Amino acid sequence: MSILIRGAVVLTVNDNQEVIEEGDVVVEGQTISYAGPKREWQTSFARVINGRGKLLAPGFVNAHGHAAMTLLRSFADDVPLMYWLEKRIWPVEARLKREDVYWGTLLAIVEMLRSGTTTFTDMYFFMTQVAEAVEESGIRGVLARGLVGVGQQAEKGLEESEQFITRWQDEAAGRITTMLGPHAPYTCPPAYLQKVMRLQEKLNVPVQIHLAETLEEVRRIKEQYGLSPVALLKETGLLERPVIAAHCVHLSSEDIDIMRDYEVHVAHNPGSNLKLGSGIAPVPEMLERGVVVGLGTDGAASNNNLDMLEEMRLAALLHKGSRQDPTVITAHEALQMATKNSARAVFLNDVGMVAAGMKADLIMLDLHKPHLTPRHDLVAHLVYAAQPDDITLVMVDGKILLENGELTTLDEEKIMFQAQERAMHLVREQTEI
Ligand code: NI
């Protein structure tokens, strides 16, 4: 089926930052076959969508998160990371059932589609249920079974990872890719990371890990190994593999050099880092040295939403404020971070841009809004002023998943009902203990 989207302003996010004032985008099957100036077409299309007065952009790629943590949204706020994890989050997560993860992930997907995300990255457990949610919803997912290298779950996690990756890599018509997900250096000691690396060699998928998120982590790792978390991962050999590291808040200049030299990709999570009081990642320095930096929301328990529009805005504002320099992280850079660079960061080379040959993962926004008037600079509008409600169309892999406010593949009311019931049940158990 071929679709023509006619006459929209197209933010291509290509290497030339090209903006097509009155553009045509043609989608054939899963792929964009044309993205350029409006022209006369001799061919007929199964559907023509009027794009006049609309802004068309690549869908957002959420480079780091834990989708089913939507169930813990607003459950534990305003506390530090280690307390948050050890006293609040982990005890509840230990009781999660596979159905909880399924409904929590669907809730996350509803929220992400409504705010223009077309690819999300997930590190969690019961990943079969996550993959099923991806398959049913039509969204694109980069999925990893989270691994903790101590306790009873350590070996089981490796086995489940292998089964999951073997079963689901490139499934759902290619919309699912997989990774190995060792949680962090402080939960996965070097001997365990060696096992992860052996599995990585066998399965040939990238690795995602939380890294240098808090000063407390850096202190613990230095005390134990005499190295920074980044240097420790270099020592273990992990950085010789394709790696995306989430957070990377507390880095020395040497750490950034290591990351550049080993081409470690980064998921920047400004909302989560601010909320957990973790600090401010040295993103301008990483970008200056050529590190690939994408953007992620992290889980809804530490954000507390999964809105990449807000995350772009935070990324652009945070570094200006902390440096007292309004020229760092421009709107263009923030948009690239949320699209093209996030795609690169999660090792996808065919999404994140509106260009012929790319997968048709697109969003369209209605520009006829007071907060988007007048139209001096539409990139600035998208980053600094746009709202999820402005999004009128979301397409993933050539299929329309949201149109005129309605989701086409998911029963939103049922998902919210299930998520509410399950979340309350989980919390009730917590307070009974
Ligand atoms: Ni995380």
mmCIF file of C-alpha atoms and ligand atoms in Angstrom, residues 64-66 210 213 246-247 298-299, ligand 1:
data_model
loop_
_atom_site.group_PDB
_atom_site.id
_atom_site.type_symbol
_atom_site.label_atom_id
_atom_site.label_comp_id
_atom_site.label_asym_id
_atom_site.label_seq_id
_atom_site.Cartn_x
_atom_site.Cartn_y
_atom_site.Cartn_z
ATOM 1 C CA HIS A 64 16.729 4.433 27.343
ATOM 2 C CA GLY A 65 13.858 3.291 29.508
ATOM 3 C CA HIS A 66 12.017 0.662 31.467
ATOM 4 C CA HIS A 210 23.634 2.094 33.211
ATOM 5 C CA GLU A 213 24.827 7.646 37.040
ATOM 6 C CA ALA A 246 22.716 5.271 29.952
ATOM 7 C CA HIS A 247 23.176 8.416 32.076
ATOM 8 C CA ASP A 298 14.314 6.458 31.619
ATOM 9 C CA GLY A 299 11.388 4.776 33.398
HETATM 10 NI NI NI B 1 17.436 3.299 33.604
#
